[in-house]
Structure formats: C-alpha cells, structure tokens
Amino acid sequence: MSAPAGSDVFMTDRTRSGHETTSPAPRVARRRRAPLPLLVPAALGFLFLVAPFVALLVRSPWGDLGSLVTSQGALQALWLSLRTATAATVVCLILGVPLAWVLARTSFPGQNLVRSIVTLPLVMPPVVGGVALLSLLGRRGLLGSLLDTAFGFTVPFTTLAVVIAETFVALPFLVLSVDGSLRSADLRYEQAAAVLGASPWYVFRRVTLPLVGPSVAAGGLLSFARALGEFGATITFAGNFPGTTQTMPLAIYLAMQDDPSTALALSLVLMAVSLAVLIGLRSRWVSGLIGVAS
Amino acid sequence: MSRRAPVALVAALALVGCSSSGANDAGASLSASPPAATTTPAAPAISGDLTVFAAASLTDTFAEIGDQMMAANPDLTITFNFGSSGTLAEQLLADAPADVFASASAKTMTTAAEVVGEPALFAHNSLVIVVPKGNPREVTGLSDFANPDLKIALCDPSVPCGAAAQTVFANAGITAMPDTLGPDVRATATYVTSGEVDAALVYKTDAIAAGSAVETLTFPEAAGVVNDYPIAVVQGTRNADAAQAFVDHVLSPAGQTVLTDAGFDPT
C-alpha cells in the first residue's frame, strides 16, 4: 500500500481520485523543464550508454557492410535469433504472468524466498545458468537422462535448447515487471468486480490483465530484448551450430575470433534490428495497451 | 572543485597515455639509463610486474612455468590472462597492457604482428579423439565422426583447434557431422567430460588435462596437422628484461620439460 501513497507525493498536480491512478501522467507534468541537478547526470547517463555504440559505428567496416551483412551465415543467425527470442517471449508470457499474479495477489509461507529465487537467474552469470540447465536437462542430467532412456531424445544442441536457455534468463524480467505493477495497482477495481459477482478467473481476465497490460507489454519487451542478446547460457547448454543453435550473439563472438570486421558488421545488424523492434513495439504495442487500459 | 576536476582528469589521462603508448621512447630511456649503471649486464635482476597473455590451452603449463620463475625471482610478480588466441590478439591491438603474448596459432600471432616483436616457436600440439570414459558408443577412429547418430563436438573453425580439425577431415576425405562447434578447445573437451557428446577432436594436451573422465584415441590422420605455438615480447612492454626472461625460460630445457610433460610436442 506504500507505493501508491509514494507516487501521490511526486504527482502533486494530479487529482487524487481513484480513477486517475492508472492513467498516464498529464501532458503538463511531462513537459516540465528538468532542473539542472537532474539534467546533468541524466545527460551523462545517456552519453555513458550511447558513446560505446557510437564508437562501434565509427569503427565499423561500412564499405563491405552490404556483403558481410547479407552473407548466408549472417541471415541464418539473425533468423534463428528472431525465431527463438519470439518463442522465448511467448513462453515467458504464458508462465510469467500467472507466476507474477500468484506472487502479488496471494500470500503463502516462504513467499519472499520464492520471489528471491525467481530473480536468481537475473544475478547469476548466464554461463552458470547454462551449466544448471545441463545438470537438469543434459544427457546425464536429472531429467535429461530419463528423457534419453525413455524416448531417446536429448535436449542439448537443439533449437529447443536455445529457447529454454533464453526463457531461463528472460523470465525474471517479465515476472519482476508484472509483479511490481500488480502490487502497486489499485485493488478496488478487482474488489468491485468481485462484489458484483465476477469469478476470480473473470476478474483476472477482464479487470486485472487490462489494468497491468502496459507492464505486461513492457515486461515482454524486456524479455524479448534479453533473449535476443542471450549468449552464456545458450553456448553452454545449447552449443553452437549454424542454423540450429548459432544465434546472433554466438555468431558475433565466434567471428570476433578470426574475422573482427564481420563481427562488427553482425553487431551493427543486431543493434539495428533490436532498436527497430524495441522502438516499433514500444510505440505501437505499449501505447495501444495504455489506450485500452485508460 | 568543479573547475579543477577536469584539469586533474586531463593530467591523469596524459599520464596514462605516456606510460602505455610512449614506453618505447620516453619511458624506455628513463628506466634504462639509471639501472644500467648498477646492475650487472650478465645476470639482470628480474623484478616488478609481468603480464602474460596466453592461449587457453597453455593454462596449466604456463602457470607452472610462471611459478618456477617467481620462485627463482622473489621480486617478480607474473599475472596471466588466458583466453582464446584471437580474443587476446584483438585486446593487444587495442593497447591492452601486456608484456608477453603466447598464441596457439601462427595466424593469431600474425594478427598481432604490429604490436609484438619477433615471435619464436616454442611448442606444437596435435589433435586426438576423446570419448567419455568407457567409450559407450564404441568410437574407433576418425570415420565415426561421419556417423549422424553419434553426438559429436568439434571446435569452431574460427579458433585454431577447429581450423586444424577442418584440415584433418579434408585430408582424410571425411565429412564430419558435428552437433556443436565449441568456442574454444577447453569448452569442446568439457562436452566429452560431462558426457553430453560421444566424441570430440581436441588437442592432445587438453585430452591429458581432462583426466580420467575421458579416454583418448590417437588416429593416423592427425600426423600431418600440427598447431604451432609462437611466443613474442609485446612491443609496448614496461618490463622488457622480465618479458625476455620469460620467453627465454619457456624456450629453455626447464620450460620445455613442463610443456612436453603436459603433452606438447617439443620444437
């Protein structure tokens, strides 16, 4: 309950009536000029993030870019990355939204421990995640050995393994985003719906989900971005083979070993695609959902 | 405060710039003239910090060679940066602070040619087949690598052990069917150690380092393909005496013994 109270302090020019809480901040508040103590570190922060990429652009082999980028290997890696990151995001949404709901709307013993465990893949080095996945699903792993003897099926070195590795590192982003939003959302809508006779499942679909729609979208976007850039868990658990498991980050890393100009060109492609996807989704999808929610 | 900070920053940057890039002219003349009068030229006392960039396959042997040198020279501190030869060469080209570079292929040494001195060959490495302990899928030779039913790991062609593997298969006229291409030789060997693959091609030294979790098979086709290991002093070194001493020690009988014990072929 402390979060909504806190946001009221910062938005003094807003009406405090309940139905305003979830709508976007008024235009006036957004156009306010930033005070210097905020503007300077903000500008430095932006420069810190953007300067390395500018340097990358300067160093890039612009002359050969066309042929390097359209090589069969590059397109194959890009296509695989887009497919696996999309699949991982879908899995994250299917599993992550309910997980966030359970964390935010129910209470059970050890809930904070569960919440911490959910964020563990976020802080662990991804390579450790890859080793952990191998321990579970590898040919000699806890589950993997059963799969192997029962069905003769092994997970490592398949495209499925790439999706699993990407989901493993991306899921916490979605859960954190949706969990935070659910916990700060106004409970009165859900209570009103329940009082009016709606079933919990109906309340979740028709009230809760639209209410936190923007953060589901934002969380999905973060998960997609994280999955697209995944390297450590993928190369450890899924291996590296062109067309099957070699995603863009792997292709870039390996090109860096003996052909840095190709690696730079591939990096540019990944940057451009990521930026296009992030901008595109943010403007269309997120704003669309905000429109639905308000 | 706020006006002085940038000045201090510029001064600090200038100092860093001098010590790293200007070591050959100004820095070298400063450090060379006073000690020359005090130390005996026959046995220069080796001291200070020495940073060695070395290929991942040299991890165990170079650590041992470094310990030998530090035991003989108590004032010497050697720091290693082990990694893929290609990555290390890129770091050197980007002015990474290193004194010695030892790579796992002549090609990566050529990549770094403009920032290192004349390289010397100090070891060779050849490929072997490794299989998990007990050889569960009964791998007998190179031809088994064409069997799509086996899980096979090779090194990626962009790293030296993968390039060597490519040559081996081309010479033998065998089309390998790998399931994964490891980013370096240690990673490739690990897939065998953990039992995730049925066979892999790695260096003899990595097969020995993997210990009892793997079994090693030699194959006749490996004979024609050896990897040369060159070593060179980095031009921008701030400890030229120690750097040269390290190179000399690697090439000395003591250093060569460490390398051959680990499975390297002597030069």
XYZ file of C-alpha atoms in Angstrom:
561
model
C 0.000 0.000 0.000
C 3.008 2.280 0.403
C 3.728 2.517 -3.301
C 0.562 4.370 -4.396
C 0.957 6.769 -1.468
C 4.516 7.478 -2.565
C 3.544 8.200 -6.141
C 0.955 10.704 -4.926
C 3.713 12.691 -3.271
C 5.520 13.122 -6.569
C 2.439 13.919 -8.582
C 1.088 16.774 -6.558
C -0.630 18.410 -9.503
C -2.735 15.368 -10.192
C -6.184 14.727 -8.863
C -6.175 12.078 -6.202
C -9.432 10.486 -7.138
C -9.161 6.726 -7.580
C -9.972 6.503 -11.284
C -6.965 8.643 -12.196
C -4.369 6.413 -10.580
C -3.641 4.193 -13.568
C -3.981 6.695 -16.414
C -0.848 8.273 -17.904
C 0.517 11.428 -16.325
C -0.988 14.634 -17.713
C 0.868 16.360 -20.554
C 1.675 19.361 -18.359
C 3.700 17.242 -15.949
C 5.678 15.661 -18.758
C 6.692 18.934 -20.392
C 8.080 20.375 -17.196
C 11.683 21.555 -17.626
C 14.207 19.340 -15.862
C 16.135 21.070 -13.059
C 19.899 21.213 -13.615
C 20.853 18.720 -10.828
C 18.746 16.161 -12.673
C 19.508 17.208 -16.233
C 23.311 16.963 -15.966
C 23.537 13.415 -14.563
C 20.740 12.408 -16.923
C 22.704 13.646 -19.914
C 25.872 11.964 -18.611
C 23.963 8.734 -18.119
C 22.658 8.813 -21.659
C 26.140 9.607 -23.017
C 27.591 6.735 -20.997
C 25.159 4.346 -22.643
C 25.334 5.684 -26.175
C 29.028 6.579 -26.570
C 30.320 2.972 -26.884
C 27.782 2.313 -29.629
C 28.812 5.478 -31.451
C 32.428 4.274 -31.270
C 31.277 0.929 -32.658
C 29.602 2.723 -35.547
C 32.778 4.686 -36.272
C 34.907 1.525 -36.282
C 32.505 -0.453 -38.456
C 33.521 -1.609 -41.939
C 30.962 0.480 -43.804
C 32.439 -0.310 -47.224
C 31.930 -4.081 -47.002
C 28.840 -3.854 -44.857
C 26.422 -4.912 -47.573
C 28.176 -8.151 -48.462
C 29.054 -9.019 -44.846
C 25.519 -8.486 -43.624
C 23.730 -10.352 -46.397
C 26.013 -13.391 -46.201
C 24.095 -16.612 -45.734
C 25.596 -17.228 -42.295
C 24.568 -13.801 -41.012
C 20.987 -14.092 -42.259
C 20.711 -17.608 -40.853
C 21.883 -16.474 -37.412
C 19.567 -13.439 -37.461
C 16.533 -15.513 -38.460
C 17.289 -18.076 -35.747
C 17.702 -15.300 -33.160
C 14.378 -13.688 -34.055
C 12.502 -17.008 -34.005
C 13.971 -18.230 -30.712
C 13.614 -14.863 -28.943
C 9.959 -14.666 -30.035
C 9.291 -18.213 -28.833
C 11.037 -17.493 -25.530
C 8.950 -14.335 -25.059
C 5.718 -16.270 -25.657
C 6.756 -18.887 -23.080
C 7.700 -16.080 -20.664
C 4.236 -14.513 -21.048
C 2.410 -17.834 -20.606
C 4.361 -18.784 -17.481
C 5.419 -15.383 -16.158
C 2.112 -13.507 -15.872
C 0.466 -16.223 -13.731
C 3.644 -16.504 -11.642
C 3.631 -12.744 -11.059
C -0.076 -12.857 -10.147
C 0.487 -15.612 -7.583
C 3.377 -13.633 -6.081
C 1.428 -10.376 -5.942
C -2.136 -11.469 -5.099
C -1.765 -14.465 -2.805
C 0.148 -14.999 0.381
C 1.832 -18.193 1.444
C 4.749 -19.119 3.695
C 8.139 -18.502 2.114
C 6.726 -16.084 -0.432
C 9.698 -13.730 -0.186
C 12.055 -16.661 -0.665
C 10.160 -17.668 -3.808
C 10.349 -14.091 -5.050
C 14.128 -14.078 -4.485
C 14.571 -17.405 -6.261
C 12.621 -16.097 -9.253
C 15.135 -13.276 -9.628
C 18.157 -15.566 -9.226
C 18.763 -16.043 -12.992
C 18.973 -12.253 -13.174
C 22.021 -12.006 -10.942
C 23.754 -15.290 -11.769
C 26.266 -15.290 -14.642
C 24.373 -16.793 -17.606
C 27.095 -19.433 -18.029
C 26.119 -20.774 -14.596
C 22.536 -20.897 -15.849
C 23.760 -22.953 -18.793
C 25.582 -25.374 -16.509
C 22.488 -25.615 -14.293
C 20.309 -26.384 -17.320
C 22.798 -29.061 -18.409
C 22.653 -30.563 -14.912
C 18.890 -30.844 -15.250
C 18.301 -31.491 -18.947
C 21.676 -32.715 -20.204
C 22.099 -36.287 -21.373
C 23.345 -37.255 -17.926
C 21.161 -34.686 -16.132
C 18.448 -35.357 -13.553
C 15.583 -35.166 -16.072
C 17.635 -35.428 -19.243
C 18.844 -38.954 -18.509
C 15.214 -40.070 -18.083
C 14.249 -38.447 -21.393
C 17.182 -40.147 -23.073
C 16.380 -43.655 -21.833
C 12.605 -43.317 -22.272
C 12.416 -41.561 -25.635
C 15.980 -41.494 -26.947
C 15.583 -37.708 -27.005
C 18.284 -35.323 -25.835
C 17.703 -31.595 -25.392
C 21.215 -30.058 -25.727
C 22.352 -28.951 -29.183
C 18.768 -28.417 -30.406
C 16.869 -25.219 -31.207
C 14.565 -26.145 -28.308
C 17.582 -25.853 -26.001
C 18.176 -22.300 -27.276
C 14.569 -21.352 -26.443
C 14.886 -22.955 -22.988
C 18.141 -21.104 -22.260
C 16.677 -17.787 -23.422
C 13.481 -18.306 -21.426
C 15.522 -19.130 -18.331
C 17.361 -15.802 -18.379
C 14.438 -13.683 -19.667
C 11.572 -14.887 -17.446
C 12.652 -12.915 -14.335
C 12.365 -9.648 -16.281
C 8.729 -10.326 -17.066
C 7.844 -11.566 -13.574
C 9.525 -8.600 -11.871
C 7.838 -6.100 -14.158
C 4.334 -7.551 -13.812
C 4.691 -8.360 -10.093
C 5.695 -4.776 -9.315
C 2.845 -3.379 -11.339
C 0.274 -5.717 -9.777
C 1.392 -4.819 -6.289
C 1.084 -1.087 -6.917
C -2.173 -1.343 -8.858
C -5.391 -0.192 -7.220
C -7.135 -3.215 -5.697
C -10.558 -1.513 -5.632
C -11.385 -2.377 -9.265
C -10.834 -6.063 -8.598
C -12.757 -5.848 -5.331
C -15.633 -4.072 -7.068
C -15.779 -6.704 -9.788
C -15.744 -9.477 -7.190
C -18.513 -7.788 -5.204
C -20.567 -7.581 -8.378
C -20.286 -11.355 -8.709
C -17.396 -11.867 -11.123
C -15.439 -15.105 -10.690
C -11.694 -14.796 -9.849
C -10.762 -16.016 -13.359
C -13.132 -13.454 -14.910
C -11.687 -10.703 -12.717
C -8.178 -11.690 -13.783
C -9.023 -11.636 -17.488
C -11.315 -8.592 -17.646
C -10.007 -6.369 -14.863
C -6.504 -7.282 -13.674
C -4.930 -8.024 -17.044
C -6.101 -4.789 -18.752
C -5.033 -2.877 -15.627
C -1.434 -4.137 -15.809
C -1.417 -4.505 -19.603
C 1.279 -1.879 -20.157
C 3.658 -3.545 -17.730
C 2.956 -6.963 -19.244
C 3.872 -5.442 -22.596
C 6.932 -3.724 -21.164
C 7.999 -6.919 -19.394
C 7.510 -8.906 -22.590
C 9.612 -6.362 -24.433
C 12.394 -6.623 -21.857
C 12.242 -10.416 -22.024
C 12.471 -10.318 -25.813
C 15.460 -7.977 -25.663
C 17.180 -10.134 -23.062
C 16.503 -13.293 -25.087
C 17.817 -11.676 -28.270
C 21.126 -10.834 -26.586
C 21.496 -14.129 -24.683
C 24.954 -15.672 -25.002
C 26.372 -17.516 -21.982
C 23.555 -19.912 -21.165
C 22.968 -20.605 -24.847
C 26.534 -21.536 -25.767
C 26.894 -23.657 -22.632
C 23.578 -25.507 -22.775
C 22.558 -25.416 -26.437
C 26.011 -25.403 -28.006
C 26.887 -23.692 -31.235
C 25.927 -24.914 -34.691
C 24.945 -22.724 -37.660
C 21.225 -22.905 -38.419
C 20.344 -24.929 -35.305
C 21.772 -23.178 -32.265
C 24.070 -20.412 -33.520
C 22.198 -17.213 -32.667
C 23.497 -13.726 -33.487
C 25.438 -13.236 -30.223
C 27.219 -16.568 -30.782
C 27.937 -15.750 -34.423
C 29.359 -12.372 -33.345
C 31.535 -13.907 -30.630
C 32.969 -16.534 -32.967
C 33.509 -14.088 -35.817
C 35.480 -11.966 -33.343
C 37.984 -14.848 -33.073
C 39.340 -14.580 -36.594
C 37.332 -12.008 -38.552
C 36.652 -8.855 -36.493
C 35.170 -6.874 -39.395
C 32.449 -9.492 -39.869
C 31.858 -9.429 -36.118
C 31.417 -5.638 -36.210
C 29.065 -5.859 -39.178
C 26.961 -8.524 -37.428
C 26.894 -6.362 -34.295
C 25.526 -3.482 -36.341
C 22.774 -5.704 -37.719
C 21.820 -6.940 -34.255
C 21.844 -3.356 -32.987
C 19.678 -2.107 -35.841
C 17.197 -4.981 -35.554
C 16.969 -4.699 -31.758
C 16.457 -0.959 -31.941
C 13.818 -1.279 -34.665
C 11.940 -3.948 -32.725
C 12.144 -2.049 -29.437
C 11.027 1.260 -30.955
C 8.328 -0.382 -33.026
C 6.847 -2.434 -30.215
C 7.128 0.353 -27.688
C 5.263 2.876 -29.805
C 2.556 0.580 -31.215
C 2.005 -2.157 -28.706
C 2.620 -0.419 -25.406
C 0.753 2.767 -26.272
C -2.080 0.680 -27.696
C -2.415 -1.168 -24.438
C -2.246 2.029 -22.441
C -5.113 3.254 -24.588
C -7.113 0.130 -23.759
C -6.351 0.409 -20.070
C -7.403 4.006 -19.527
C 36.191 21.946 -7.045
C 34.150 21.632 -10.185
C 36.665 23.637 -12.216
C 39.682 21.744 -11.008
C 38.280 18.292 -11.562
C 38.588 18.371 -15.376
C 42.182 19.587 -15.118
C 43.090 16.706 -12.838
C 41.329 14.342 -15.204
C 43.272 15.612 -18.200
C 46.519 15.291 -16.278
C 45.660 11.735 -15.259
C 44.780 10.827 -18.835
C 48.032 12.317 -20.077
C 49.974 10.222 -17.559
C 48.185 7.059 -18.617
C 48.815 7.904 -22.241
C 52.526 8.375 -21.640
C 53.018 5.191 -19.707
C 51.221 2.949 -22.159
C 51.959 4.220 -25.637
C 55.160 6.158 -25.058
C 57.031 3.282 -23.421
C 59.284 2.833 -26.415
C 60.747 6.316 -26.462
C 60.472 8.492 -23.355
C 59.604 5.732 -20.887
C 62.311 3.373 -22.059
C 65.110 5.923 -21.862
C 64.026 6.899 -18.332
C 64.105 3.383 -16.968
C 67.046 2.108 -18.990
C 69.795 4.577 -18.094
C 69.964 4.571 -14.252
C 69.698 0.781 -13.658
C 72.274 0.079 -16.396
C 74.986 1.504 -14.145
C 74.030 -0.529 -11.065
C 73.080 -3.990 -12.352
C 75.426 -6.470 -13.922
C 74.549 -6.995 -17.573
C 75.272 -10.746 -17.434
C 72.510 -11.643 -14.949
C 69.980 -8.794 -14.807
C 67.835 -8.967 -11.683
C 64.277 -9.608 -12.809
C 61.644 -7.891 -10.764
C 58.427 -5.945 -10.978
C 55.164 -6.902 -12.632
C 54.903 -9.032 -15.743
C 51.655 -9.621 -17.601
C 51.470 -12.612 -19.920
C 48.650 -13.078 -22.433
C 48.495 -16.762 -23.336
C 46.221 -19.150 -25.243
C 43.678 -21.069 -23.158
C 45.408 -24.376 -23.956
C 48.502 -23.121 -22.099
C 46.635 -22.502 -18.822
C 48.253 -25.251 -16.736
C 51.744 -25.288 -18.257
C 52.276 -21.533 -18.191
C 51.024 -21.299 -14.622
C 53.699 -23.845 -13.691
C 56.394 -22.047 -15.702
C 55.340 -18.801 -14.033
C 55.639 -20.394 -10.584
C 59.153 -21.582 -11.460
C 60.179 -18.077 -12.465
C 58.608 -16.397 -9.459
C 60.309 -18.921 -7.140
C 63.669 -18.030 -8.692
C 62.930 -14.272 -8.684
C 61.126 -13.309 -5.453
C 60.619 -9.698 -6.577
C 58.830 -10.754 -9.759
C 55.042 -10.940 -9.969
C 53.595 -12.639 -13.036
C 49.938 -12.186 -13.940
C 48.349 -14.354 -16.627
C 45.458 -13.591 -18.904
C 44.405 -16.862 -20.507
C 41.878 -16.789 -23.317
C 41.180 -17.582 -26.913
C 44.189 -16.553 -29.010
C 42.010 -14.480 -31.331
C 40.452 -12.516 -28.473
C 43.862 -11.900 -26.902
C 45.269 -10.653 -30.240
C 42.339 -8.224 -30.521
C 42.950 -6.989 -26.975
C 46.647 -6.436 -27.764
C 45.757 -4.452 -30.877
C 43.536 -2.317 -28.642
C 46.583 -1.487 -26.451
C 45.859 -3.918 -23.643
C 48.702 -3.755 -21.101
C 50.705 -6.935 -21.736
C 54.391 -7.853 -21.819
C 54.360 -11.286 -23.444
C 51.963 -12.918 -25.915
C 51.854 -16.677 -26.493
C 49.278 -17.844 -29.015
C 48.015 -21.211 -30.204
C 48.466 -20.496 -33.894
C 50.781 -18.683 -36.233
C 47.719 -16.956 -37.694
C 46.705 -15.193 -34.478
C 50.330 -14.149 -33.893
C 50.277 -12.599 -37.369
C 47.097 -10.735 -36.408
C 49.005 -9.116 -33.539
C 52.196 -8.668 -35.632
C 52.227 -4.872 -35.492
C 52.314 -4.755 -31.678
C 54.698 -7.643 -30.891
C 58.370 -8.369 -31.511
C 59.832 -11.259 -33.499
C 57.953 -14.454 -32.496
C 59.668 -17.733 -31.645
C 58.048 -21.182 -31.891
C 58.064 -22.979 -28.540
C 55.712 -25.968 -28.916
C 53.492 -27.979 -31.224
C 50.169 -29.584 -30.458
C 48.352 -32.324 -32.335
C 44.742 -33.478 -32.364
C 43.396 -36.616 -30.719
C 39.949 -38.155 -30.400
C 38.454 -38.022 -26.920
C 35.461 -40.087 -25.831
C 33.701 -40.312 -22.455
C 35.112 -42.854 -20.005
C 34.207 -46.356 -21.107
C 33.662 -45.225 -24.725
C 29.905 -46.002 -24.583
C 29.329 -45.634 -28.337
C 32.446 -47.610 -29.281
C 34.178 -44.944 -31.304
C 37.226 -46.408 -33.055
C 38.542 -43.760 -35.411
C 38.030 -40.638 -37.445
C 35.417 -42.264 -39.720
C 32.977 -42.429 -36.776
C 32.731 -38.636 -36.952
C 30.661 -39.041 -40.138
C 28.006 -41.017 -38.258
C 24.981 -38.742 -37.760
C 23.676 -40.944 -34.921
C 26.602 -40.012 -32.700
C 26.749 -36.753 -30.762
C 29.910 -35.056 -31.980
C 31.677 -31.892 -30.810
C 34.377 -30.101 -32.762
C 35.995 -26.713 -32.214
C 34.539 -23.852 -34.233
C 36.532 -23.301 -37.449
C 37.264 -19.727 -36.316
C 39.524 -20.960 -33.490
C 42.841 -22.786 -34.073
C 41.746 -26.266 -32.962
C 38.704 -26.038 -35.249
C 40.805 -24.965 -38.205
C 43.109 -27.919 -37.545
C 40.101 -30.261 -37.353
C 38.843 -28.951 -40.707
C 42.222 -29.724 -42.279
C 42.255 -33.218 -40.768
C 38.819 -34.036 -42.204
C 39.664 -32.510 -45.582
C 42.865 -34.564 -45.772
C 41.027 -37.734 -44.755
C 38.139 -37.117 -47.177
C 35.597 -37.463 -44.349
C 32.534 -35.246 -43.946
C 32.133 -34.753 -40.208
C 28.616 -34.447 -38.753
C 29.149 -32.343 -35.613
C 26.278 -31.382 -33.299
C 28.109 -28.438 -31.809
C 31.180 -26.325 -32.507
C 32.897 -25.286 -29.287
C 34.071 -21.672 -28.898
C 37.445 -22.919 -27.638
C 39.197 -26.228 -27.127
C 38.513 -26.430 -23.391
C 34.786 -25.929 -23.912
C 34.809 -28.632 -26.574
C 36.601 -31.054 -24.252
C 34.122 -30.271 -21.470
C 31.241 -31.666 -23.536
C 33.052 -35.029 -23.503
C 33.910 -34.813 -19.801
C 30.248 -34.206 -18.968
C 29.113 -36.978 -21.301
C 26.991 -34.693 -23.482
C 28.737 -35.876 -26.651
C 30.091 -39.264 -27.736
C 33.309 -37.992 -29.274
C 35.280 -34.821 -29.940
C 38.526 -33.751 -31.558
C 40.740 -31.785 -29.168
C 44.420 -31.188 -28.621
C 46.476 -33.935 -27.012
C 47.240 -31.558 -24.125
C 43.563 -30.922 -23.402
C 42.847 -34.651 -23.518
C 45.529 -35.168 -20.863
C 44.218 -32.216 -18.815
C 40.686 -33.673 -18.903
C 41.999 -36.566 -16.781
C 40.269 -39.852 -16.162
C 36.798 -38.688 -17.232
C 37.799 -39.196 -20.860
C 39.611 -41.769 -22.954
C 41.994 -40.740 -25.683
C 42.311 -42.344 -29.116
C 45.124 -41.374 -31.454
C 44.446 -41.570 -35.168
C 46.901 -41.742 -38.075
C 45.338 -38.804 -39.953
C 46.453 -36.396 -37.186
C 50.129 -36.777 -38.063
C 50.189 -34.225 -40.871
C 48.374 -31.498 -38.944
C 50.191 -29.854 -36.061
C 49.482 -26.498 -34.477
C 52.462 -24.252 -33.931
C 52.649 -22.177 -30.748
C 54.595 -18.911 -31.151
C 55.617 -16.582 -28.309
C 56.766 -12.947 -28.539
C 57.555 -9.942 -26.376
C 54.947 -7.204 -26.721
C 56.498 -4.010 -28.106
C 54.896 -1.690 -25.558
C 56.237 -3.683 -22.595
C 57.209 -1.749 -19.475
C 59.337 -4.607 -18.192
C 61.393 -5.669 -21.200
C 64.007 -7.592 -19.172
C 61.435 -9.742 -17.415
C 59.461 -10.230 -20.639
C 62.534 -11.506 -22.482
C 63.471 -13.664 -19.478
C 60.029 -15.258 -19.551
C 60.324 -16.049 -23.268
C 63.804 -17.469 -22.677
C 62.542 -19.612 -19.820
C 59.727 -21.053 -21.969
C 62.319 -21.991 -24.612
C 64.808 -23.337 -22.004
C 65.069 -27.062 -21.164
C 63.165 -26.468 -17.899
C 60.277 -24.792 -19.696
C 60.239 -27.350 -22.492
C 60.055 -30.176 -19.929
C 56.912 -28.656 -18.410
C 55.367 -28.435 -21.880
C 56.285 -31.957 -23.052
C 55.081 -33.427 -19.728
C 51.690 -31.890 -20.489
C 51.581 -33.468 -23.958
C 53.023 -30.748 -26.171
C 55.460 -31.826 -28.854
C 58.827 -30.075 -28.451
C 60.078 -27.697 -31.106
